[in-house]
């Protein structure tokens, strides 16, 4: 069965381009994004890996560790890094798991045989410091992912973990947020001193807390 939101992220040991890891230990007290690539030396994956490397300062700011996965072996991953640097301007600055036996791919439901029997689809898992799955997204092999969106979701998750708020459609850092319906107006007055705009009794918008 596939992993669902709130499930414990399965632990595993794996070989990576930065040495062997035990996944939970490697995450430590950080957030993690684990994302699969169908295979090495493919065009879409090349653009994605360069972009994730470019986003490293953004991940660091949010205490997020990135880790890729492809079913090709380590020497292939290492050879590919030079192409990624040459074409995208950034070489991978995070580990990439070599998973030729598809142990991690099967553990995380990255193999979708009706789509492709041999190679993984493009999955993304956001995992929190308690090692719970907080986001899963699955893309077809032919569609490059939007890693800006993944950062946006992490911003929302970190904010909504800290405050009793939710984030509206297309929300971005700095924009108004929603006071969750479980919070009474009385409680909201104490928690949100900047006040709120009530469009409906269940739709109360308040400035993003902590800014
Ligand atoms: C790619 O990464 O470019 C790719 C991988 C598998 C199928 C199609 C495209």
Tab-separated table of C-alpha atoms and ligand atoms in Angstrom:
chain	number	residue	atom	x	y	z
A	1	UNK	CA	0.000	0.000	0.000
A	2	UNK	CA	1.236	3.482	-0.752
A	3	UNK	CA	2.464	5.842	1.934
A	4	UNK	CA	-0.108	8.313	3.190
A	5	UNK	CA	0.115	11.646	4.948
A	6	UNK	CA	0.927	11.153	8.617
A	7	UNK	CA	2.504	7.712	8.095
A	8	UNK	CA	5.941	7.044	9.544
A	9	UNK	CA	8.523	7.450	6.769
A	10	UNK	CA	10.179	4.029	6.439
A	11	UNK	CA	13.819	3.928	7.525
A	12	UNK	CA	16.447	2.312	5.277
A	13	UNK	CA	20.148	2.066	4.698
A	14	UNK	CA	21.486	3.017	1.276
A	15	UNK	CA	24.571	3.888	-0.717
A	16	UNK	CA	24.651	7.518	-1.798
A	17	UNK	CA	27.011	9.824	-3.648
A	18	UNK	CA	28.006	11.193	-0.221
A	19	UNK	CA	28.588	7.775	1.383
A	20	UNK	CA	26.358	5.185	3.043
A	21	UNK	CA	23.446	6.498	5.104
A	22	UNK	CA	20.837	5.288	7.523
A	23	UNK	CA	17.932	7.491	6.446
A	24	UNK	CA	16.423	8.542	9.790
A	25	UNK	CA	19.851	9.185	11.288
A	26	UNK	CA	20.808	11.220	8.212
A	27	UNK	CA	17.671	13.370	8.570
A	28	UNK	CA	18.402	13.998	12.253
A	29	UNK	CA	16.439	17.031	13.479
A	30	UNK	CA	15.934	18.449	9.978
A	31	UNK	CA	13.069	18.278	7.526
A	32	UNK	CA	13.796	16.217	4.421
A	33	UNK	CA	12.670	15.990	0.837
A	34	UNK	CA	13.216	12.620	-0.813
A	35	UNK	CA	12.622	12.624	-4.573
A	36	UNK	CA	13.062	9.977	-7.220
A	37	UNK	CA	14.432	10.233	-10.761
A	38	UNK	CA	13.584	7.652	-13.397
A	39	UNK	CA	17.216	7.236	-14.458
A	40	UNK	CA	20.568	8.938	-14.931
A	41	UNK	CA	21.612	10.893	-18.043
A	42	UNK	CA	18.055	11.893	-18.902
A	43	UNK	CA	17.105	15.429	-19.865
A	44	UNK	CA	14.292	16.301	-17.462
A	45	UNK	CA	16.148	14.874	-14.448
A	46	UNK	CA	19.257	16.840	-15.403
A	47	UNK	CA	17.319	20.121	-15.202
A	48	UNK	CA	15.674	19.136	-11.915
A	49	UNK	CA	18.890	18.177	-10.151
A	50	UNK	CA	20.570	21.426	-11.198
A	51	UNK	CA	17.602	23.420	-9.918
A	52	UNK	CA	17.511	21.631	-6.552
A	53	UNK	CA	21.256	22.349	-6.167
A	54	UNK	CA	20.581	26.029	-6.927
A	55	UNK	CA	17.875	26.092	-4.230
A	56	UNK	CA	20.258	24.881	-1.489
A	57	UNK	CA	20.353	28.261	0.347
A	58	UNK	CA	16.532	28.202	0.450
A	59	UNK	CA	16.488	24.659	1.835
A	60	UNK	CA	19.159	25.568	4.412
A	61	UNK	CA	17.109	28.571	5.581
A	62	UNK	CA	14.220	26.214	6.312
A	63	UNK	CA	16.373	23.446	7.883
A	64	UNK	CA	15.529	21.095	5.010
A	65	UNK	CA	17.855	18.399	3.674
A	66	UNK	CA	17.374	17.241	0.073
A	67	UNK	CA	18.136	13.731	-1.144
A	68	UNK	CA	17.568	12.316	-4.637
A	69	UNK	CA	17.245	8.721	-5.779
A	70	UNK	CA	17.782	6.921	-9.034
A	71	UNK	CA	18.003	3.207	-9.705
A	72	UNK	CA	21.336	3.637	-11.507
A	73	UNK	CA	24.612	2.837	-9.686
A	74	UNK	CA	26.922	5.274	-7.892
A	75	UNK	CA	29.573	5.551	-10.617
A	76	UNK	CA	26.824	6.558	-13.056
A	77	UNK	CA	25.500	9.207	-10.627
A	78	UNK	CA	29.022	10.602	-10.232
A	79	UNK	CA	29.618	10.780	-13.986
A	80	UNK	CA	26.276	12.517	-14.503
A	81	UNK	CA	27.117	15.260	-11.943
A	82	UNK	CA	29.610	16.787	-14.388
A	83	UNK	CA	26.911	17.083	-17.073
A	84	UNK	CA	24.516	18.681	-14.581
A	85	UNK	CA	27.135	21.274	-13.650
A	86	UNK	CA	28.008	21.929	-17.279
A	87	UNK	CA	24.430	22.367	-18.494
A	88	UNK	CA	22.640	23.795	-15.419
A	89	UNK	CA	25.481	25.711	-13.753
A	90	UNK	CA	25.144	23.768	-10.499
A	91	UNK	CA	26.414	20.289	-9.619
A	92	UNK	CA	24.360	18.285	-7.103
A	93	UNK	CA	25.277	19.489	-3.585
A	94	UNK	CA	23.151	16.855	-1.833
A	95	UNK	CA	23.302	13.044	-1.803
A	96	UNK	CA	21.775	10.915	-4.529
A	97	UNK	CA	20.832	7.368	-3.548
A	98	UNK	CA	21.911	4.522	-5.831
A	99	UNK	CA	19.075	2.004	-5.738
A	100	UNK	CA	19.791	-0.639	-8.408
A	101	UNK	CA	17.802	-3.284	-6.520
A	102	UNK	CA	14.901	-0.838	-6.103
A	103	UNK	CA	14.762	-1.485	-2.372
A	104	UNK	CA	13.992	2.136	-1.469
A	105	UNK	CA	11.910	2.612	-4.618
A	106	UNK	CA	9.631	-0.272	-3.605
A	107	UNK	CA	9.563	0.758	0.069
A	108	UNK	CA	8.334	4.226	-0.911
A	109	UNK	CA	6.014	3.191	-3.758
A	110	UNK	CA	8.132	4.850	-6.445
A	111	UNK	CA	7.588	1.998	-8.934
A	112	UNK	CA	4.334	2.338	-10.886
A	113	UNK	CA	4.456	-0.691	-13.201
A	114	UNK	CA	1.505	0.326	-15.359
A	115	UNK	CA	3.395	3.561	-16.135
A	116	UNK	CA	6.878	1.989	-16.382
A	117	UNK	CA	7.943	-1.479	-15.257
A	118	UNK	CA	11.652	-0.673	-14.976
A	119	UNK	CA	12.173	2.912	-13.841
A	120	UNK	CA	10.670	4.989	-11.041
A	121	UNK	CA	8.116	7.720	-11.567
A	122	UNK	CA	8.898	11.186	-10.141
A	123	UNK	CA	7.843	11.173	-6.505
A	124	UNK	CA	8.435	13.766	-3.820
A	125	UNK	CA	8.124	13.074	-0.110
A	126	UNK	CA	8.372	15.835	2.466
A	127	UNK	CA	9.291	14.309	5.813
A	128	UNK	CA	9.312	16.216	9.094
A	129	UNK	CA	11.861	15.953	11.924
A	130	UNK	CA	9.611	13.371	13.655
A	131	UNK	CA	9.995	11.279	10.472
A	132	UNK	CA	6.337	11.606	9.495
A	133	UNK	CA	5.299	11.897	5.849
A	134	UNK	CA	3.837	15.400	5.415
A	135	UNK	CA	3.497	15.653	1.623
A	136	UNK	CA	3.531	13.196	-1.245
A	137	UNK	CA	3.408	14.180	-4.900
A	138	UNK	CA	3.742	11.889	-7.896
A	139	UNK	CA	4.533	13.229	-11.347
A	140	UNK	CA	4.780	11.379	-14.631
A	141	UNK	CA	8.274	10.780	-15.989
A	142	UNK	CA	7.831	13.334	-18.759
A	143	UNK	CA	6.948	16.264	-16.463
A	144	UNK	CA	9.653	18.115	-14.555
A	145	UNK	CA	8.619	18.983	-11.014
A	146	UNK	CA	8.033	22.474	-9.631
A	147	UNK	CA	10.467	22.672	-6.702
A	148	UNK	CA	9.371	26.246	-5.935
A	149	UNK	CA	5.983	24.747	-5.099
A	150	UNK	CA	7.624	22.230	-2.803
A	151	UNK	CA	9.372	25.067	-0.942
A	152	UNK	CA	6.033	26.867	-0.723
A	153	UNK	CA	4.394	23.812	0.859
A	154	UNK	CA	7.254	23.484	3.344
A	155	UNK	CA	6.748	27.146	4.296
A	156	UNK	CA	3.071	26.425	4.854
A	157	UNK	CA	3.755	23.255	6.873
A	158	UNK	CA	6.309	24.970	9.103
A	159	UNK	CA	3.995	27.941	9.658
A	160	UNK	CA	0.871	25.895	10.340
A	161	UNK	CA	2.798	23.637	12.749
A	162	UNK	CA	3.770	26.715	14.767
A	163	UNK	CA	0.435	28.606	14.723
A	164	UNK	CA	-3.236	27.647	14.542
A	165	UNK	CA	-3.531	28.812	10.958
A	166	UNK	CA	-3.984	27.396	7.467
A	167	UNK	CA	-2.804	28.946	4.202
A	168	UNK	CA	-5.189	29.919	1.394
A	169	UNK	CA	-5.017	29.223	-2.310
A	170	UNK	CA	-1.666	30.128	-3.899
A	171	UNK	CA	-0.410	31.544	-0.578
A	172	UNK	CA	3.169	32.738	-0.423
A	173	UNK	CA	5.412	33.894	2.451
A	174	UNK	CA	4.232	37.249	3.818
A	175	UNK	CA	0.628	36.977	2.652
A	176	UNK	CA	-2.402	36.772	4.923
A	177	UNK	CA	-3.293	33.393	6.421
A	178	UNK	CA	-6.507	31.785	7.635
A	179	UNK	CA	-7.362	31.350	11.309
A	180	UNK	CA	-8.528	27.730	11.546
A	181	UNK	CA	-12.235	27.275	12.382
A	182	UNK	CA	-11.383	25.366	15.598
A	183	UNK	CA	-10.091	28.623	17.095
A	184	UNK	CA	-12.912	30.676	18.667
A	185	UNK	CA	-13.053	34.456	18.199
A	186	UNK	CA	-12.151	34.796	21.879
A	187	UNK	CA	-9.040	32.626	21.493
A	188	UNK	CA	-8.206	34.390	18.220
A	189	UNK	CA	-8.182	37.796	19.951
A	190	UNK	CA	-5.395	36.560	22.233
A	191	UNK	CA	-3.455	34.678	19.562
A	192	UNK	CA	-3.708	37.155	16.703
A	193	UNK	CA	-3.284	40.645	18.210
A	194	UNK	CA	-3.191	42.226	14.736
A	195	UNK	CA	-6.853	41.215	14.348
A	196	UNK	CA	-8.567	39.665	11.350
A	197	UNK	CA	-11.004	40.258	8.526
A	198	UNK	CA	-13.983	37.903	8.649
A	199	UNK	CA	-15.333	37.318	5.120
A	200	UNK	CA	-17.554	34.648	6.679
A	201	UNK	CA	-17.621	33.391	10.259
A	202	UNK	CA	-15.508	30.423	9.057
A	203	UNK	CA	-13.186	32.477	6.817
A	204	UNK	CA	-11.046	34.820	8.913
A	205	UNK	CA	-7.894	36.277	7.387
A	206	UNK	CA	-5.061	37.597	9.522
A	207	UNK	CA	-1.540	38.831	8.776
A	208	UNK	CA	1.044	36.024	8.747
A	209	UNK	CA	2.146	35.503	12.376
A	210	UNK	CA	5.794	35.979	13.274
A	211	UNK	CA	6.537	38.711	10.724
B	1	LIG	C1	13.849	12.513	-18.356
B	1	LIG	O1	14.277	12.599	-17.210
B	1	LIG	O2	14.143	13.330	-19.207
B	1	LIG	C2	12.919	11.387	-18.737
B	1	LIG	C3	12.991	10.191	-18.051
B	1	LIG	C4	12.136	9.161	-18.439
B	1	LIG	C5	11.205	9.355	-19.452
B	1	LIG	C6	11.144	10.579	-20.088
B	1	LIG	C7	11.992	11.611	-19.735
